[in-house]
mmCIF file of C-alpha atoms in Angstrom:
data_model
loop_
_atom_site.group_PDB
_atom_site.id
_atom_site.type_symbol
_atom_site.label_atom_id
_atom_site.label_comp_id
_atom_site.label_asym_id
_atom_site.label_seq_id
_atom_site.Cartn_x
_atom_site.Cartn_y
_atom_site.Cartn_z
ATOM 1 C CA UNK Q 15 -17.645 -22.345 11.148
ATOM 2 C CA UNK Q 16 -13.800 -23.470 11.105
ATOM 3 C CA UNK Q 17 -11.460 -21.704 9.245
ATOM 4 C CA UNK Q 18 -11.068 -24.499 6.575
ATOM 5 C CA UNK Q 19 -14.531 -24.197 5.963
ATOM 6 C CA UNK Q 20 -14.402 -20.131 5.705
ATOM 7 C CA UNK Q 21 -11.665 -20.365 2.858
ATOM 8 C CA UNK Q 22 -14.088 -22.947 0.936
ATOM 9 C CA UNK Q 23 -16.922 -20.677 0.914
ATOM 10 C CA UNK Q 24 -15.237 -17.417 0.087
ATOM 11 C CA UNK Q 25 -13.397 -19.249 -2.580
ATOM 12 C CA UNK Q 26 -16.691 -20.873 -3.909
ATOM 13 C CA UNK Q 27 -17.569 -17.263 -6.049
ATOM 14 C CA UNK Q 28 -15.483 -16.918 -9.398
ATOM 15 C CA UNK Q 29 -14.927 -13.151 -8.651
ATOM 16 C CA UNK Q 30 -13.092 -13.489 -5.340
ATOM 17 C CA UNK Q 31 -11.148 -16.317 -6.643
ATOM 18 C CA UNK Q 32 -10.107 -13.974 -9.851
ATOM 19 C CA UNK Q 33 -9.534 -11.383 -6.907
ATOM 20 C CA UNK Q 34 -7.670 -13.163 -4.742
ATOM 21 C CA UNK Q 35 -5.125 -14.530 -7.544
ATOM 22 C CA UNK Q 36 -4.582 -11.455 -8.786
ATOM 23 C CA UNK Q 37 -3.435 -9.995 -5.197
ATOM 24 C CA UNK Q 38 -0.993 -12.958 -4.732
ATOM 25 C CA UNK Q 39 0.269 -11.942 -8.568
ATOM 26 C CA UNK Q 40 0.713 -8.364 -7.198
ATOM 27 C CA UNK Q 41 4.064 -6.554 -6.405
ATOM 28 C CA UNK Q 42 2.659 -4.071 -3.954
ATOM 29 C CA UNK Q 43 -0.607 -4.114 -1.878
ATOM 30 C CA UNK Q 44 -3.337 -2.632 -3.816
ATOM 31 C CA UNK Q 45 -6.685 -0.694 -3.119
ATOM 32 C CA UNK Q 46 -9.962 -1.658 -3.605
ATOM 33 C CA UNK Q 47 -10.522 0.915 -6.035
ATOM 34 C CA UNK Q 48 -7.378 0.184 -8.098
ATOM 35 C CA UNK Q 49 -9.158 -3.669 -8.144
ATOM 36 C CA UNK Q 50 -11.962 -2.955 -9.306
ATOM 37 C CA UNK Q 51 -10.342 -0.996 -12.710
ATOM 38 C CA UNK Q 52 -8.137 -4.523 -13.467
ATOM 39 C CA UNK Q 53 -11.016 -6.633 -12.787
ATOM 40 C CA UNK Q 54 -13.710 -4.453 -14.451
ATOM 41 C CA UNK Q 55 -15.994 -4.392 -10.894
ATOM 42 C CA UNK Q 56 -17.847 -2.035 -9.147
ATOM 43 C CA UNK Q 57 -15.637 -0.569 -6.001
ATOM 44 C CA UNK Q 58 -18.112 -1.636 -4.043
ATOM 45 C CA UNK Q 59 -18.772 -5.424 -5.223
ATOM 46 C CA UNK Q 60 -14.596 -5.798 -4.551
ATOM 47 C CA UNK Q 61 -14.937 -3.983 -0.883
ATOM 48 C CA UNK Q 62 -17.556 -6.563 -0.129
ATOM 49 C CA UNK Q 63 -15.247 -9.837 -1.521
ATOM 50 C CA UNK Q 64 -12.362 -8.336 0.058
ATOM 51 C CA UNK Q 65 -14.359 -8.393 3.738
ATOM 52 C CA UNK Q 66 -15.126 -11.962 3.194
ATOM 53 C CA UNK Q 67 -11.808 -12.928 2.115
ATOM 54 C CA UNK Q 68 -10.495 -10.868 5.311
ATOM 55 C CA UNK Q 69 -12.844 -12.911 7.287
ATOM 56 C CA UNK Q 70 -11.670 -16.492 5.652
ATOM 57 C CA UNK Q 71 -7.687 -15.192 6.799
ATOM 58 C CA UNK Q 72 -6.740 -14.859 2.531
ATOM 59 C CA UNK Q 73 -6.402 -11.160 2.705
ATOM 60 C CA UNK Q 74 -4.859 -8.853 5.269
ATOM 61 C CA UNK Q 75 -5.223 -4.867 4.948
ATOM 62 C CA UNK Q 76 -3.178 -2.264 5.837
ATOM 63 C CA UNK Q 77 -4.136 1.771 6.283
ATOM 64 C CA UNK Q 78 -1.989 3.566 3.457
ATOM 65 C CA UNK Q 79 0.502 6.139 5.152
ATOM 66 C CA UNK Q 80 -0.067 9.233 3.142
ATOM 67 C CA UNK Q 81 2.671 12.176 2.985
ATOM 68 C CA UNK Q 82 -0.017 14.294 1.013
ATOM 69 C CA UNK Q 83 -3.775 15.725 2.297
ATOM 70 C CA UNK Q 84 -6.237 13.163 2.025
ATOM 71 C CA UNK Q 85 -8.003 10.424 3.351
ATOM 72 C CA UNK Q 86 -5.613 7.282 3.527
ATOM 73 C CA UNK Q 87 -6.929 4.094 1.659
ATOM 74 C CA UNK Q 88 -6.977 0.712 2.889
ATOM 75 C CA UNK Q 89 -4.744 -1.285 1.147
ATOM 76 C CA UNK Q 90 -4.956 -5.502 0.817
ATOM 77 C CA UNK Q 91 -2.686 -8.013 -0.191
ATOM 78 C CA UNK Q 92 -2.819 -11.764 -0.245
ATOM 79 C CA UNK Q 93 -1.676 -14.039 2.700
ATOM 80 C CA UNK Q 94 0.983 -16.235 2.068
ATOM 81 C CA UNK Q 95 -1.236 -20.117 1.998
ATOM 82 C CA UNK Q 96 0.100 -22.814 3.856
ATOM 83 C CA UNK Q 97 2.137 -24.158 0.932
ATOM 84 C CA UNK Q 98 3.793 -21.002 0.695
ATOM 85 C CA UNK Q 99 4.771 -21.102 4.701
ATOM 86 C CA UNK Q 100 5.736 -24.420 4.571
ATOM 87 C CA UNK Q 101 8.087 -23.827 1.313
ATOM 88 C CA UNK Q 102 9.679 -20.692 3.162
ATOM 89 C CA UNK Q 103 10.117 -22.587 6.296
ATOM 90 C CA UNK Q 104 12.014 -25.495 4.255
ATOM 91 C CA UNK Q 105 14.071 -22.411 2.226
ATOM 92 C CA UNK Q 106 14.805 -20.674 5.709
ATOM 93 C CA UNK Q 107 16.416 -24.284 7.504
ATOM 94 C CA UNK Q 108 18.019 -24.742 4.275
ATOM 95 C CA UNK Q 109 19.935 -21.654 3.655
ATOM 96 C CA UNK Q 110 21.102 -21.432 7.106
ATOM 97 C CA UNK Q 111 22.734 -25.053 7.036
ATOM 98 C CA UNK Q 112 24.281 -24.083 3.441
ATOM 99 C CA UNK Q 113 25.426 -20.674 3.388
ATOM 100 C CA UNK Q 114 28.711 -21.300 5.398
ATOM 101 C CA UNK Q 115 29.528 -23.991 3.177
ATOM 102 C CA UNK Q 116 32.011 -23.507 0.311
ATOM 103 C CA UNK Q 117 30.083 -25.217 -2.215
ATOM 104 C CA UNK Q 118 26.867 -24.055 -0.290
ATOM 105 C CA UNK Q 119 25.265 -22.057 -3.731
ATOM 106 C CA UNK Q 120 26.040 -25.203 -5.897
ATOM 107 C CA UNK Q 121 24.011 -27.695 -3.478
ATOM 108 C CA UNK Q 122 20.953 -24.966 -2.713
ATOM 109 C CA UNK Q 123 20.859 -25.051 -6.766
ATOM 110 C CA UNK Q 124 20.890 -28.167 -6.518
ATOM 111 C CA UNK Q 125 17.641 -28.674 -4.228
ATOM 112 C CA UNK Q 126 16.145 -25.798 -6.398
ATOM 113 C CA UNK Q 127 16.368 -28.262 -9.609
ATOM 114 C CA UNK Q 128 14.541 -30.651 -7.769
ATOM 115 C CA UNK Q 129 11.848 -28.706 -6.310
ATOM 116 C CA UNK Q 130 11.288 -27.074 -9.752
ATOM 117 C CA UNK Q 131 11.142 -30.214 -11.257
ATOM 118 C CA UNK Q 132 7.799 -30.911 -8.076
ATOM 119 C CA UNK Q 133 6.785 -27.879 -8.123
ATOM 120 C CA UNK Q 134 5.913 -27.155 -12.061
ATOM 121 C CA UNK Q 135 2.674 -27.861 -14.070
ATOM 122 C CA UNK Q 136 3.253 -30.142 -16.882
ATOM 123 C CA UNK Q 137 1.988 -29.503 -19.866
ATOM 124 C CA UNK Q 138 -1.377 -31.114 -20.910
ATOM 125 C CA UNK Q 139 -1.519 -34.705 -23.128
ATOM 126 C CA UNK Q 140 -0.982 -33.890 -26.636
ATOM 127 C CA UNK Q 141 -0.228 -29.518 -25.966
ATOM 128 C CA UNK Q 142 3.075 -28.971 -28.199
ATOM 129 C CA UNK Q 143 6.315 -28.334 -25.710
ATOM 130 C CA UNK Q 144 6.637 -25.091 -27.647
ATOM 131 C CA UNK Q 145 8.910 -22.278 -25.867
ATOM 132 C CA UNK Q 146 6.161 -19.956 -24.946
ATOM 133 C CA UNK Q 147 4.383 -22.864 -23.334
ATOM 134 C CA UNK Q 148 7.044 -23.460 -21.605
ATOM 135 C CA UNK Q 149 7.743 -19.632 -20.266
ATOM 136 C CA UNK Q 150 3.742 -19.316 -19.462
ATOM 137 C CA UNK Q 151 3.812 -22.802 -17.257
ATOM 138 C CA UNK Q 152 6.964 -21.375 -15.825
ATOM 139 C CA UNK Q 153 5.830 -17.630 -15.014
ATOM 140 C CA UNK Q 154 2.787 -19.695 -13.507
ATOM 141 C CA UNK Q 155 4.858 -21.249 -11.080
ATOM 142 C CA UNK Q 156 6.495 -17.690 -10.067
ATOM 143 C CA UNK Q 157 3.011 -16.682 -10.060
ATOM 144 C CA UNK Q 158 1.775 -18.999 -7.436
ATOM 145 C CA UNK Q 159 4.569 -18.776 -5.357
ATOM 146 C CA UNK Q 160 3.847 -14.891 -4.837
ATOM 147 C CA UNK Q 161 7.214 -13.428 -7.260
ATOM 148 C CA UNK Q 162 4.768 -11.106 -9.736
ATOM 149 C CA UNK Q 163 6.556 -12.267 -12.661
ATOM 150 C CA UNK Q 164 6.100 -10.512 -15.838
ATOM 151 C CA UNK Q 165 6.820 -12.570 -19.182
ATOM 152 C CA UNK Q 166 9.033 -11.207 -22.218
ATOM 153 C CA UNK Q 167 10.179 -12.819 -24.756
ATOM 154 C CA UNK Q 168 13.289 -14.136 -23.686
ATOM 155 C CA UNK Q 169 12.625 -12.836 -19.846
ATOM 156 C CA UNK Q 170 10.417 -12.808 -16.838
ATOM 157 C CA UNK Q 171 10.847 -10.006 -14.604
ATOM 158 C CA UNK Q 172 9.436 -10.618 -10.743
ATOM 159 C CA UNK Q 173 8.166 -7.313 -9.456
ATOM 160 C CA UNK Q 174 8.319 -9.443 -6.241
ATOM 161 C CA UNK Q 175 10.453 -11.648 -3.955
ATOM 162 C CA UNK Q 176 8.329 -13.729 -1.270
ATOM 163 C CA UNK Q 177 11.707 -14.929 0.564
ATOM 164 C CA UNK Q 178 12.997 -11.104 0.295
ATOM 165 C CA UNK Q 179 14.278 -10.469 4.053
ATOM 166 C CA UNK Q 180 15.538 -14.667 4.107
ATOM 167 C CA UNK Q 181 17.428 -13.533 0.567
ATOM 168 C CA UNK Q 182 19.005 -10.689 2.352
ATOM 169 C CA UNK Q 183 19.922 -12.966 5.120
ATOM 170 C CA UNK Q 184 21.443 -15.803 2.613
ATOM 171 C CA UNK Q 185 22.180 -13.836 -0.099
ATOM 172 C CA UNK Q 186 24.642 -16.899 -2.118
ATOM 173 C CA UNK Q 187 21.922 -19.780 -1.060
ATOM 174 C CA UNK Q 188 18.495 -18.765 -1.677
ATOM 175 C CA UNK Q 189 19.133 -16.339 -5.168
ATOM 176 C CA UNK Q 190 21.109 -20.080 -6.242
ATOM 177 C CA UNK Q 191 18.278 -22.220 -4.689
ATOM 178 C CA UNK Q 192 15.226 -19.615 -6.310
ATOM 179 C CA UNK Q 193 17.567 -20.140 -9.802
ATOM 180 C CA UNK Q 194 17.744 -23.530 -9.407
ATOM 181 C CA UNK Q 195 13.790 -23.646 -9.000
ATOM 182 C CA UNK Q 196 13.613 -22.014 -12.250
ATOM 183 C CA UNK Q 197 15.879 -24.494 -14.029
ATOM 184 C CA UNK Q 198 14.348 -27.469 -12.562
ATOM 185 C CA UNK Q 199 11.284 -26.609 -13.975
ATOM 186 C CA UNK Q 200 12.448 -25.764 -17.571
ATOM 187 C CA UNK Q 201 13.843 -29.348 -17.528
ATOM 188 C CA UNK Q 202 11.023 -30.928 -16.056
ATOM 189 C CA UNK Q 203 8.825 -29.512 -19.254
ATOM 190 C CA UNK Q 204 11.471 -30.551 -21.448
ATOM 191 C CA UNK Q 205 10.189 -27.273 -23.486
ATOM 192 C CA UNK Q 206 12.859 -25.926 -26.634
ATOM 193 C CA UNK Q 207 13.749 -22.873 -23.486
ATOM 194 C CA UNK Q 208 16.126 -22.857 -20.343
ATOM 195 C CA UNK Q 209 17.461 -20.410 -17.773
ATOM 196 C CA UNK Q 210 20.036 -18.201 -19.464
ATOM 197 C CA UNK Q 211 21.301 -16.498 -15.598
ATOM 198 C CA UNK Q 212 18.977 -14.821 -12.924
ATOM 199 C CA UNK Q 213 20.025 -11.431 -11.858
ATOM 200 C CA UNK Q 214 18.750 -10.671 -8.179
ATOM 201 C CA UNK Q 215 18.006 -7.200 -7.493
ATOM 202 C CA UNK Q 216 18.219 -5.396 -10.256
ATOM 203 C CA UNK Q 217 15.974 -2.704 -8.339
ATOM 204 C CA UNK Q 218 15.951 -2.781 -5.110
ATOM 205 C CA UNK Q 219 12.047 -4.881 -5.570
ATOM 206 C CA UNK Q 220 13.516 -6.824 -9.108
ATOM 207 C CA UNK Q 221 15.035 -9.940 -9.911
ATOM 208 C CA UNK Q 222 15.357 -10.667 -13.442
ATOM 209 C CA UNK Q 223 15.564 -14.549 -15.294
ATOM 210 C CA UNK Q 224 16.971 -14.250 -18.693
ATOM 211 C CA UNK Q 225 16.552 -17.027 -20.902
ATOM 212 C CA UNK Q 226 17.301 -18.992 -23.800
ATOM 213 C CA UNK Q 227 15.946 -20.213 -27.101
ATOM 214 C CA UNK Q 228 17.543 -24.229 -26.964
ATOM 215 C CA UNK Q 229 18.229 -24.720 -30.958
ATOM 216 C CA UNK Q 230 17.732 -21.134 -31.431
#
């Protein structure tokens, strides 16, 4: 069986689907047992969707390091899909070519807009362009693209930053291109809500996206 055909299969049962998007929504790696409390499964029935989705290449494990007696858990997270690879790769060539440029943030933004603008759901024919909709096709995006976002009312807070070690490398390119992203995709829903500023870092795991009620 190729791999392709692996990832259709383990994907074919709801649960593991539920599972596996709620890894990639994850800021930290998470235990089996600490799964099955969100998704209201026995540890067992997760253990077993976990091995398949280990076999398919979805989910990698780690063995916890423990600094306290005990037996160390194993502890799974979601593999970054092609997409995702394909995105960094594009981030990665990008960044490098920009960040020595003097105007290097403004044109990374720039390519942001445009990939937000891609890279967003649209709303469904006839659903209102209200703000939340708007924030919840938004946080989506973050979502899929591995940040953890969490939505407030006039913030989403990422628990997580897939392009973490290229940010540290680019600092000025990727935080403007990942903002830029964000704005694009505000525009592209045309929804009554836009990016206010993103803050990178404000932990050393947090980024935070302020925004703004248009009209408000």
């Amino acid at each position: 069986m190729d791999g392709e055909t692996r990832r259709h299969r383990a994907l074919a049962e709801p649960a593991r689907t539920r599972l596996l998007e709620h890894l990639r929504g994850s800021a930290r790696p998470l235990s089996a047992d600490e799964l099955a409390r969100v998704l209201s499964l026995h540890p067992n029935t997760v253990r077993a969707h976990l091995d398949v989705l280990g076999e398919a290449g979805l989910v990698d494990a780690v063995v916890e390091r423990r600094t306290r007696p005990g037996r160390p858990r194993r502890l799974f997270s979601a593999v970054p899909d092609e997409a995702e690879r394909e995105h960094e790769m594009l981030a990665s060539a990008l960044a490098s070519l920009l960040e020595p440029l003097p105007d290097g943030d403004g044109l990374a933004a720039a390519a942001g807009r445009s990939w937000g603008h891609v890279l967003v759901e649209r709303l469904e024919p006839g659903q209102p362009a209200t703000a939340e909709a708007g924030l919840e096709r938004v946080a989506s995006l973050l979502r899929r693209r591995g940040f953890a976002p969490e939505l407030g009312r006039d913030r989403i807070v990422m628990g997580r930053c897939p392009f973490r070690e290229l940010a540290l490398r680019y600092p000025r390119t990727v935080c403007a291109l990942h903002e830029g992203i964000i704005e694009g995709a505000f525009e592209e829903l045309g929804a009554p809500v836009a990016l206010e500023r993103l803050e990178p870092w404000t932990t050393p795991t947090t980024c935070v996206a302020s925004v703004r009620r248009v009209g408000a």
